[in-house]
XYZ file of C-alpha atoms in Angstrom:
597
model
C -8.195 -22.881 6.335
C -9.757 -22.989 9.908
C -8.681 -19.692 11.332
C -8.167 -18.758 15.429
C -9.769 -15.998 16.847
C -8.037 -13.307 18.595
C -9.688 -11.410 20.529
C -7.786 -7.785 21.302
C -6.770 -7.196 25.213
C -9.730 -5.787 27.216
C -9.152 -1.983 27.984
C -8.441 -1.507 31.441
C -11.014 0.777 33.621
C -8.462 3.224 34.409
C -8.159 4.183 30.372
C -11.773 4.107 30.183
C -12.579 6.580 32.977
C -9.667 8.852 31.356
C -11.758 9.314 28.182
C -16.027 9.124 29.894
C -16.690 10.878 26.536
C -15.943 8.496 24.220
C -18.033 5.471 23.000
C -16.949 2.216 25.082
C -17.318 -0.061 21.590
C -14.603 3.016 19.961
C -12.596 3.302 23.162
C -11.675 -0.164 22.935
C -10.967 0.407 19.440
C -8.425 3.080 20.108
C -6.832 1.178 22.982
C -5.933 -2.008 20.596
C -4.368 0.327 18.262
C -1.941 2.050 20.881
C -3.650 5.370 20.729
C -3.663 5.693 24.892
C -3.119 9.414 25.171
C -4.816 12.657 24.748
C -2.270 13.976 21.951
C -2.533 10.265 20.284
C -6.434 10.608 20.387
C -6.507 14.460 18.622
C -4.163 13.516 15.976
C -5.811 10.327 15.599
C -9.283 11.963 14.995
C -8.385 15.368 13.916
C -4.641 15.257 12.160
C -3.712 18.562 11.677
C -1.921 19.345 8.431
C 0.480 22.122 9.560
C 1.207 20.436 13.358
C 1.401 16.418 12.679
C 4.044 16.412 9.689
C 7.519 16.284 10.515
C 10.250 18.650 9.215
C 11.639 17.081 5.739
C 15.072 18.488 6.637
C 15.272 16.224 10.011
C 16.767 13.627 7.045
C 20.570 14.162 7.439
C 21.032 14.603 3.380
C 17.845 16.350 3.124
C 19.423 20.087 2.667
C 22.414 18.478 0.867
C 20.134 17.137 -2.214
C 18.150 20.688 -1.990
C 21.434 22.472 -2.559
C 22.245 20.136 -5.188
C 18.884 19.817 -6.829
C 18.852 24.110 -7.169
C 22.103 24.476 -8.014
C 20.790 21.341 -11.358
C 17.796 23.875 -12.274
C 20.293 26.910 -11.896
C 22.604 25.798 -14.412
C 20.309 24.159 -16.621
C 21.165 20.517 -16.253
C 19.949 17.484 -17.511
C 18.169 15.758 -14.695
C 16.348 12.411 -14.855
C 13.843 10.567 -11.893
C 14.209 7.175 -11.848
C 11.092 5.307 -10.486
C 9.376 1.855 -10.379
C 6.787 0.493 -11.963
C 4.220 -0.248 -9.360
C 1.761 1.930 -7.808
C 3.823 3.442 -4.928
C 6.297 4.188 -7.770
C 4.405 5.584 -10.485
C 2.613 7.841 -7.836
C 6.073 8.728 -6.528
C 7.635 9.357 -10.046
C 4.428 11.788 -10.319
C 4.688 13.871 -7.464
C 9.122 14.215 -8.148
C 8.456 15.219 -11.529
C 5.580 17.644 -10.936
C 7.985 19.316 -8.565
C 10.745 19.708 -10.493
C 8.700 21.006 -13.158
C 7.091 23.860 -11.063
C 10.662 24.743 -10.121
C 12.100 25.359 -13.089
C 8.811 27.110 -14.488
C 10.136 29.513 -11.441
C 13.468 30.043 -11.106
C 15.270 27.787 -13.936
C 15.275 27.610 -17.742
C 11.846 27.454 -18.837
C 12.232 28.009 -22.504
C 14.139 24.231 -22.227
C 11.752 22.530 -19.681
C 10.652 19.981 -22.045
C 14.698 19.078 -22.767
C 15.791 19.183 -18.671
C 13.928 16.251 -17.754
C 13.030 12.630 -17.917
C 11.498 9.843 -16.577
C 12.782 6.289 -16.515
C 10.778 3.490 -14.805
C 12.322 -0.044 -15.975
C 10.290 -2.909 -17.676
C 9.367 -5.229 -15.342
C 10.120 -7.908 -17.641
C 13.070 -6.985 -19.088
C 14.581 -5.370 -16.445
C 13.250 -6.519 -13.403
C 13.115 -4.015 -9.859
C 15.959 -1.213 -8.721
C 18.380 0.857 -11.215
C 20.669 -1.083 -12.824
C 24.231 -0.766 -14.490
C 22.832 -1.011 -18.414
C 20.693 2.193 -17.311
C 23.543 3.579 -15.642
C 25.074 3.332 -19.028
C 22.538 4.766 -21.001
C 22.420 7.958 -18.800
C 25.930 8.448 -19.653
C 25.685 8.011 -22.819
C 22.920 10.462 -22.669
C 24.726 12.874 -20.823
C 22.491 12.873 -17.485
C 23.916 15.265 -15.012
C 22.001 14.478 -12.126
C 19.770 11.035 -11.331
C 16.989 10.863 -8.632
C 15.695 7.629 -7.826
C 12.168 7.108 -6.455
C 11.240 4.190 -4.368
C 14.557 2.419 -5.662
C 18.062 2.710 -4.967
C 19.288 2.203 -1.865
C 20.228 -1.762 -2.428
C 21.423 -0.571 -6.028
C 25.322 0.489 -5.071
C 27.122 -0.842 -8.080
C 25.052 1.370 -10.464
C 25.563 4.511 -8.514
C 28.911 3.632 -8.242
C 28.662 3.270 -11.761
C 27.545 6.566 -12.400
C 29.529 8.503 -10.032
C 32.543 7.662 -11.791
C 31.605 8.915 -14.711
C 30.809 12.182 -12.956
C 26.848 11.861 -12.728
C 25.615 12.665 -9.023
C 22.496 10.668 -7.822
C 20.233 11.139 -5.022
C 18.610 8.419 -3.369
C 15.024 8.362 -2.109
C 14.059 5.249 -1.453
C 11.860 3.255 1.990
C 13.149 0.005 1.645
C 15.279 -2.031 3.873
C 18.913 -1.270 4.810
C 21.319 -3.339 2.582
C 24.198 -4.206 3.614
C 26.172 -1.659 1.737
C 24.923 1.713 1.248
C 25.440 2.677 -2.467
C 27.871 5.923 -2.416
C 25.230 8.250 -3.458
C 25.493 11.905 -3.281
C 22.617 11.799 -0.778
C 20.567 9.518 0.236
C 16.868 10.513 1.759
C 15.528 6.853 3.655
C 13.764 6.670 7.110
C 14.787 3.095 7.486
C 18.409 4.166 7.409
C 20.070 3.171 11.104
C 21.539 6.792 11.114
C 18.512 8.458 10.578
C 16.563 10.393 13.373
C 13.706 10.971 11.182
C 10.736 10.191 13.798
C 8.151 8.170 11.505
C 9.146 5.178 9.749
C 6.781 3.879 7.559
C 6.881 6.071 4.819
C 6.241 4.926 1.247
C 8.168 5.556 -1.453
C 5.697 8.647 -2.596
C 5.975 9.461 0.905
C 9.606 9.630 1.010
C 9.277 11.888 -2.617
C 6.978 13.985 -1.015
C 9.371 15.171 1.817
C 11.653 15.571 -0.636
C 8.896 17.920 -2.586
C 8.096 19.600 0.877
C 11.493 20.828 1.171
C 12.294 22.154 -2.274
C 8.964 23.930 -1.391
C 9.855 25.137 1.401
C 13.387 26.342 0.052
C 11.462 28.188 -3.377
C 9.558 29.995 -0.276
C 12.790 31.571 0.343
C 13.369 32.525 -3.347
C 10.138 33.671 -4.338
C 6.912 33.823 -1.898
C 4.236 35.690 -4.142
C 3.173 31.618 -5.402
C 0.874 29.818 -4.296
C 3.348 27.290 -3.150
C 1.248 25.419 0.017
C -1.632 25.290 -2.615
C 0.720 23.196 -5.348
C 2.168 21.542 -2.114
C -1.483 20.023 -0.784
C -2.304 19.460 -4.248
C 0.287 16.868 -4.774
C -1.681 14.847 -1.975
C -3.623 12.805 -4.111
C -0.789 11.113 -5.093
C 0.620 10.680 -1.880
C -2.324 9.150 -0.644
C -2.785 6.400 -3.662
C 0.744 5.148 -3.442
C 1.095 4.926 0.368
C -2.382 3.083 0.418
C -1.076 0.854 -2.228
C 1.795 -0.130 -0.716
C 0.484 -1.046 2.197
C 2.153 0.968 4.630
C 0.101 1.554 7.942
C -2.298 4.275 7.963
C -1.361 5.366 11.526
C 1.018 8.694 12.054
C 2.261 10.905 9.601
C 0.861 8.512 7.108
C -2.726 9.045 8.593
C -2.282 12.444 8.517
C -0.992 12.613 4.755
C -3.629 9.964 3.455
C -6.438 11.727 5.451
C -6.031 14.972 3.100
C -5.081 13.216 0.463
C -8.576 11.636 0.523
C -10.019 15.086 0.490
C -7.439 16.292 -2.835
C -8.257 12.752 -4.710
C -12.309 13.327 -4.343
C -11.625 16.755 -5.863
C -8.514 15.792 -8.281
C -8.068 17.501 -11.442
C -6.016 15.237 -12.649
C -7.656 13.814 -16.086
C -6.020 10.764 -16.404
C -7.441 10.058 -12.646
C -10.746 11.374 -13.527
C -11.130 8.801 -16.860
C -9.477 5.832 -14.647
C -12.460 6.357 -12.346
C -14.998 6.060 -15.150
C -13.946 3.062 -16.497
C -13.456 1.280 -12.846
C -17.238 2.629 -11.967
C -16.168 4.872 -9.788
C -16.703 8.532 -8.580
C -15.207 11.293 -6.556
C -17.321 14.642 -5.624
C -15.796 17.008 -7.917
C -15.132 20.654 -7.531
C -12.368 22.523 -5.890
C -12.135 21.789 -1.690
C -12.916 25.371 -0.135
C -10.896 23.844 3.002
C -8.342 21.531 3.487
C -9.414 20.999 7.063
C -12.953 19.864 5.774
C -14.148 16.239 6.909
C -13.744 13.766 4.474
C -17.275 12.799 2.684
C -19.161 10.535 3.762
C -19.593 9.948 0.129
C -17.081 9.575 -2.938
C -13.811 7.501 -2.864
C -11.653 6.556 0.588
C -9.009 3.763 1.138
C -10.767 1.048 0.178
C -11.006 2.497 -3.662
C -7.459 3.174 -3.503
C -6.697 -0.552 -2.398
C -9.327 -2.372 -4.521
C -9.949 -0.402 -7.677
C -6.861 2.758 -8.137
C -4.053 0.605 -7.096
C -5.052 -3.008 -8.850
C -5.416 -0.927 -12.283
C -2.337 1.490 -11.987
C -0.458 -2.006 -10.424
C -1.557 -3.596 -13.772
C 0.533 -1.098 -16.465
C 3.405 -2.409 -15.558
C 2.467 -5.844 -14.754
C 1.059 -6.521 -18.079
C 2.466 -4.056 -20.008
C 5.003 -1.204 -19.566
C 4.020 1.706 -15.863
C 4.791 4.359 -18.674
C 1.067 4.173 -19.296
C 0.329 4.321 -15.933
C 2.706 7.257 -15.396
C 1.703 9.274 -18.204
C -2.229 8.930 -17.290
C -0.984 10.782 -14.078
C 0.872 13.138 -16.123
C -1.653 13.576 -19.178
C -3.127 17.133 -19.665
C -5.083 15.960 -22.642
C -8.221 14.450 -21.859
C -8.476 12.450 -25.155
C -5.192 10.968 -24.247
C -6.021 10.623 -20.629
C -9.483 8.189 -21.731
C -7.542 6.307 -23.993
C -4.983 5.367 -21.618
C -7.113 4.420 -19.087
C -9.803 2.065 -21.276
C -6.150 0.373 -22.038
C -4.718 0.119 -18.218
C -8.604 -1.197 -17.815
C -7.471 -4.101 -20.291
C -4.960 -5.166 -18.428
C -6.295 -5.272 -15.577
C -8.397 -7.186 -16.778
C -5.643 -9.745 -18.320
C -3.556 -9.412 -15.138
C -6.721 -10.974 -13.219
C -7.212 -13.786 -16.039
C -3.607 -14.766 -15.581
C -3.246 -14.447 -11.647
C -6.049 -16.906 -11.594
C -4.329 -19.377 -14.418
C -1.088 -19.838 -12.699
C -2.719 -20.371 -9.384
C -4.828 -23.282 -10.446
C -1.296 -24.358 -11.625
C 0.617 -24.129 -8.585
C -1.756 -24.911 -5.451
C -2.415 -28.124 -5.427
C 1.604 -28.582 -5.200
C 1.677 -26.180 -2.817
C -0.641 -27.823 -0.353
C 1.296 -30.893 -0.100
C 3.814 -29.055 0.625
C 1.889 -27.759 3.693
C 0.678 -30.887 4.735
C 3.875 -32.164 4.980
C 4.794 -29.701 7.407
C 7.109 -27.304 4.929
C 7.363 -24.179 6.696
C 8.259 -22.207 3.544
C 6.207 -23.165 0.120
C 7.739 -22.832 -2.930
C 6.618 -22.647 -6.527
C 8.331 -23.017 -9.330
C 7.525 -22.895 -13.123
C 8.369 -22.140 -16.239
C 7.024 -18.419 -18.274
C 4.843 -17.135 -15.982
C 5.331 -13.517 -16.399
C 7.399 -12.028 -13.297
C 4.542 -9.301 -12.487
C 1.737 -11.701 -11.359
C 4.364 -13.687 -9.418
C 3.217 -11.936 -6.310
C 0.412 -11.611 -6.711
C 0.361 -15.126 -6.649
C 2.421 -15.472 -3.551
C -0.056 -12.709 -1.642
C -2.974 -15.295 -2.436
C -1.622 -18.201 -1.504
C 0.135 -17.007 1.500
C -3.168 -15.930 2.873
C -4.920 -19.466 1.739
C -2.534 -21.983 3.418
C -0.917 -19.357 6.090
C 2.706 -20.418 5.161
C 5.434 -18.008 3.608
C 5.008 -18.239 -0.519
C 7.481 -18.178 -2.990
C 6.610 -18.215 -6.763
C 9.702 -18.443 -9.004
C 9.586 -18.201 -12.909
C 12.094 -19.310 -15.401
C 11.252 -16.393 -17.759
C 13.183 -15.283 -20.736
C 16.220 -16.682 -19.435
C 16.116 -15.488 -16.076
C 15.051 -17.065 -12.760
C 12.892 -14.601 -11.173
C 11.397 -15.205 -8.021
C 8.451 -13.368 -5.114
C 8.079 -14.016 -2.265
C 4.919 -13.229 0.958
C 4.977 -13.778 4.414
C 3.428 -13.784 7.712
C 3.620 -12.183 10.830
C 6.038 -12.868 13.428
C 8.668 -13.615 10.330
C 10.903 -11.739 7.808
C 11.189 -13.120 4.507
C 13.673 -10.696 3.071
C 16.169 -10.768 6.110
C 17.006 -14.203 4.772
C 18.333 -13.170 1.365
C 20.591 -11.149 2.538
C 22.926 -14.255 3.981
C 22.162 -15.748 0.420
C 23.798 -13.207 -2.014
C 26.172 -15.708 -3.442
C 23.518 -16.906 -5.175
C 21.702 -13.921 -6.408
C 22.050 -11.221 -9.246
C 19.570 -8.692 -7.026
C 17.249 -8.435 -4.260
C 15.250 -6.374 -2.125
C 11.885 -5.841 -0.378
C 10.158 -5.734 3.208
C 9.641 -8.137 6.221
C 6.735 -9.341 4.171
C 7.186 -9.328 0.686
C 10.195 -9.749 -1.712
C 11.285 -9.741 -5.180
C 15.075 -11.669 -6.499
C 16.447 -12.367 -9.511
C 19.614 -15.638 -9.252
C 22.291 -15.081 -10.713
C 23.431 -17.035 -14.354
C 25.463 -19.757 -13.497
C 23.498 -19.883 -9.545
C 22.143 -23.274 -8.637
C 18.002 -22.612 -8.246
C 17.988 -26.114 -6.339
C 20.781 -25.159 -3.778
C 19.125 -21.784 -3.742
C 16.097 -23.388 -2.611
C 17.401 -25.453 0.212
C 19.297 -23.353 1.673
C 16.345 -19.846 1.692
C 14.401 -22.975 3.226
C 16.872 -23.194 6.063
C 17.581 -19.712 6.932
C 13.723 -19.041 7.207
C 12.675 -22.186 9.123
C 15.577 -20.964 12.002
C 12.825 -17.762 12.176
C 9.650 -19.541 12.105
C 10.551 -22.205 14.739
C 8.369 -20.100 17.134
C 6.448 -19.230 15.185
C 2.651 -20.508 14.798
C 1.706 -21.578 11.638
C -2.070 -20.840 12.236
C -4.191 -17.925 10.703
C -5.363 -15.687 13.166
C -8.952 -13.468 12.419
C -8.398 -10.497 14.967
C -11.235 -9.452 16.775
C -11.592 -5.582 18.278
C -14.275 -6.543 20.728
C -17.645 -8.497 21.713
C -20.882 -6.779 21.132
C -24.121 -6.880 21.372
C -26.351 -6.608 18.147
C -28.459 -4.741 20.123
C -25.495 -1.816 20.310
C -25.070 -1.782 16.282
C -26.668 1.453 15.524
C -26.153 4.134 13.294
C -24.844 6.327 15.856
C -22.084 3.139 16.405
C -21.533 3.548 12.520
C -21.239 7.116 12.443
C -18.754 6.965 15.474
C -16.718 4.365 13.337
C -16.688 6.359 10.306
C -14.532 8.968 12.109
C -11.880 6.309 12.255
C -11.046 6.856 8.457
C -9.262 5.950 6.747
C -8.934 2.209 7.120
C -5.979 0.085 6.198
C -2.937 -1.475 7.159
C -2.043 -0.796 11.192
C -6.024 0.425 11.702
C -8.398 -2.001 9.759
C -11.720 -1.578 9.563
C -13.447 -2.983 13.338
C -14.760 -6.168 13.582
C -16.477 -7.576 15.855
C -17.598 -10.927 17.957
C -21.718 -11.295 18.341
C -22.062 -14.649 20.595
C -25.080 -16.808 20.927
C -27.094 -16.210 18.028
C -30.036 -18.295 17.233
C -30.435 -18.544 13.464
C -34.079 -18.295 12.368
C -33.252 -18.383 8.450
C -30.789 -19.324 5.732
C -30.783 -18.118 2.586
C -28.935 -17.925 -0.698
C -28.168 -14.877 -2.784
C -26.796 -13.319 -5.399
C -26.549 -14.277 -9.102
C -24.869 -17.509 -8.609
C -26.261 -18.119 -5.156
C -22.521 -18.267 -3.805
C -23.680 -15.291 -1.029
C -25.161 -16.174 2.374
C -27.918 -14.212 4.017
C -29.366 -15.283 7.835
C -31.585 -13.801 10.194
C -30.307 -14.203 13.184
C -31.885 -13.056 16.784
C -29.581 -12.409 20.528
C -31.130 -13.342 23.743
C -34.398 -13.039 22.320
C -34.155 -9.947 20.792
C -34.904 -8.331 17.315
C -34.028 -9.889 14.274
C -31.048 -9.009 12.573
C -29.729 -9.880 9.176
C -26.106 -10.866 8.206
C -24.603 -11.055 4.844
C -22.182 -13.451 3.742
C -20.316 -12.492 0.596
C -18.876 -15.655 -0.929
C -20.161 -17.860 2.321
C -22.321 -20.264 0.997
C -19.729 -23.093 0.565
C -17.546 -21.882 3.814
C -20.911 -22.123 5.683
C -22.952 -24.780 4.223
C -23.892 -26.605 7.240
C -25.624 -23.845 8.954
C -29.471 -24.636 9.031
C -32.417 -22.651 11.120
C -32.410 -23.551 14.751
C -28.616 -23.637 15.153
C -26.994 -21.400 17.819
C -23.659 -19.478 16.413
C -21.283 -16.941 17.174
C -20.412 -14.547 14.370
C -17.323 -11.951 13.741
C -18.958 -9.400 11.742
C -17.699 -5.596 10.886
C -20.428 -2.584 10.170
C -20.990 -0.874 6.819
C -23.788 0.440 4.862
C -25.643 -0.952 2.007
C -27.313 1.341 -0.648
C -29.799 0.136 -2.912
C -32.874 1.983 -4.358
C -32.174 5.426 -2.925
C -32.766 3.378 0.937
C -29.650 3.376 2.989
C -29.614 0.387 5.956
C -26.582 -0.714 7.850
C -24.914 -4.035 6.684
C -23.372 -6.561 9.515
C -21.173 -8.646 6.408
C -19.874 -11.914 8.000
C -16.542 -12.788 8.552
C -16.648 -15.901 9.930
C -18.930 -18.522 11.691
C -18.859 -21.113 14.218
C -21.064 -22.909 16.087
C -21.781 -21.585 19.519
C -19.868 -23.341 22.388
């Protein structure tokens, strides 16, 4: 659809003389984004490992689950980490697990390390999101002493109610939304908790593990200080980094500063399973061991955008098409046989997950669209065995397409599973929580959801009334896609030393995309098709009579198909690089057109 541009609030003078050292063009950049003060600016460019994390015991249970994790390893008791099967999840399961490992190699039983722990991450199928009362059950009937979930548990009450009656303790960790009840947990580690003081956020789940890991570190300091414990600490940042970029949490804070290393640990990771996942995706980090953590990142090698469009999509698709054991244990593996064999298979299904997304959307959009142009302010699809872990996927795409809040909902296996995307300026989850007569679970963020109805719930009913909860939120809201815009430029000002100023905003991603720009009054001089199946776009395109300049349209030639030579256009572009040959030249890819008014 025909999107607005936005174009972001001019800086005023006054911040501009404050910082006469800094490019205008990245200035600008830095205003939009709220960074508007010295500190802001150093931690922005330069995040300091030791100074810009926060103290993991700020969380009010934080020393309570230490105690009670130690005191677990002490005695020798059966412990268990309870994740989720997507990438934040897995990554989160990881970095728990590692931990607890390392701290019974130390100070617990290690003769009976393999026997003290497990991991359980649900089908996504069968079981569907959060820990539930039949696993409850099975860790009694194992005899679990202590359970620790991992981005799960904090809308999950009646199973740790479930559990603490039969005298198993569990300990929360979980960055989801606030439920209306608080499950009696024996501690409960969230920064979206009302109570909490914790100063970021926007943790992910592996974040939220990872403060946990800091402070068990920081605790086995106390007992025993000839490891190498900040070396096994930064090491775990590889992890960190994959599932907080997955989960699209914003890369601005303690985030930046934790994905910004992480970069630097992933490009050197030991990690196998990592290592064969890489090869079959096509990918490549530097290799060897970092001789600083404070290094820059390379300019080289992988950064967010291989996390987001080819780690992520692949570890998403073990437990979307399969079972995220396989994507747990290639984290895990310290065989490398093993670790290639599970990754040619996780390759497989991604593979099959991207088959299928594409299936059930030819199904569903046509229905969909006359449901927007009939004015529905929430679209809803509904159908019968589509497999609950593409549903949003689905939802993401079309969401973005027709600019509406998506829900896909599958009758599957005897359940009615639904998930759901929206938009700015609305929360799609808030909704649900008015609607729990109808529904056997639910959970999820201001933008995206997952439910499950409950047996004898009516789906129609359900339907009408989610309808009329969200429209009372989107009444003022705009139902038009916006294309944000940093600032205008000149193509005259594109340079490499404007690239290599950009590239110290690393790493891109949610809350500091990569810039984009408005170039107005360009006079085409040539159009041209490209690529394999001539769907790409390439003009030349000259400003005020200046040097010609080429843009690249990836996927533009229907979009764009009525630009000819001689027309006069304004372009939003963003700056990257194009290697070919050995020959490096800076690429200005298009990401929209219009004619020049």
């Amino acid at each position: 659809m025909s999107k607005i541009w936005q174009i972001a609030p001019q800086m005023p003078v006054e911040f501009r003389d404050r910082f006469p050292e800094i490019n205008p063009v990245v200035l600008q950049l830095l205003y939009s984004r709220g960074i508007d003060t010295q500190e802001k600016v150093d931690e922005f460019f330069n995040p300091d490992y030791e100074q810009d994390l926060h103290d993991p015991f700020i969380f009010q249970d934080m020393a309570k689950a230490v105690k009670r994790i130690f005191a677990a390893i002490k005695k020798g008791e059966k412990i268990v980490v309870h994740g989720d099967y997507d990438a934040d999840g897995v990554t989160a399961s990881t970095v728990m697990m590692t931990t607890l490992r390392k701290m019974v190699e130390i100070f617990g039983k290690k003769e009976k390390i393999d026997t003290l722990f497990d991991v359980y991450i649900p089908h996504r199928e069968k079981e569907g999101y959060g820990f539930q009362i039949p696993t409850a059950q099975y860790f009694i009937d194992n005899k679990i002493d202590l359970v620790i979930t991992v981005d799960c548990g904090v809308s999950d009450a009646p199973a740790v109610e479930f559990c603490s009656k039969a005298g198993i303790d569990v300990i929360v960790t979980d960055h989801h939304q606030e439920p209306v009840t608080l499950p009696a947990a024996y501690a409960i580690i969230n920064p979206q908790l009302a109570r909490e003081k914790y100063p970021f956020r926007q943790l992910a789940g592996v974040g939220v593990a990872f403060k946990v890991a800091q402070a068990l570190i920081a605790e086995a300091k106390k007992k025993n200080d000839k490891e190498n414990w900040e070396g096994f600490e930064k090491w775990l940042l590889d992890l960190v980094a994959i599932g907080t970029v997955a989960d699209v949490m914003p890369l601005l804070g303690e985030n930046r500063t934790l994905v910004r290393y992480g970069l630097v640990v992933l490009n050197k990771t030991p990690r196998l399973g990592l290592k064969a996942l890489f090869k079959q995706a096509g990918i490549s980090g530097n290799g060897g061991v970092p001789s600083s953590f404070r290094d820059d990142l390379p300019k080289k090698g992988l950064n967010s955008y291989s996390i987001a469009f080819q780690i992520s999509p692949r570890l998403n698709a073990a437990g979307r098409m399969d079972h995220a054991n396989n994507a747990y244990g290639l984290l895990m593996t310290t065989d490398e046989q093993e670790a290639e064999s599970m990754a040619e298979q996780i390759q497989k299904s991604n593979s099959a997950r991207q088959t299928l997304t594409e299936n059930i959307i030819s199904q569903v959009e046509k229905n969909l669209g006359q449901q927007a142009s009939a004015d529905e302010k929430l679209l809803i699809g509904i159908g019968d065995n589509w497999p609950t872990g593409i549903l949003g996927l689905v939802a993401g795409r079309l969401c973005e397409r027709f600019y509406r809040p998506v829900v896909i909902i599958s009758r599957f296996e005897g359940k009615i599973v639904g998930s759901g995307r929206g938009i700015d300026g609305s929360d799609i989850t808030v909704p649900l929580k008015g609607l729990e007569k109808y529904l056997y679970r639910y959970g999820g963020h201001a933008q995206a959801n997952g439910f499950t109805l409950k047996p004898e719930a009516s789906l129609e009913e359900f339907v009408v009334e989610y309808k009329k909860a969200l429209a009372v939120q989107l009444e003022k809201v705009e139902l038009m896609s916006f294309l944000e815009i940093d600032s205008e430029v000149d193509l005259a000002d594109v340079s490499w030393p404007l690239y290599d100023e950009l590239e110290k905003m690393e790493p891109f991603g949610e809350g500091n995309v990569r810039p984009r720009f408005l170039a107005t009054g360009l006079e085409v001089d040539s159009v041209e098709k490209m690529g394999k199946d001539m769907k790409h776009l390439k003009l030349l395109v000259r400003q005020n009579n200046g040097m010609v300049r080429k843009l690249i349209g990836f996927g533009k030639v229907i979009d764009f198909a009525s630009i000819k030579k001689g027309d006069k256009i304004d372009a939003v572009i963003d700056v990257g690089i194009n290697e070919w040959n050995g020959s490096r030249e800076l690429q200005l890819k298009i990401a929209d057109l219009k004619i020049h008014s």
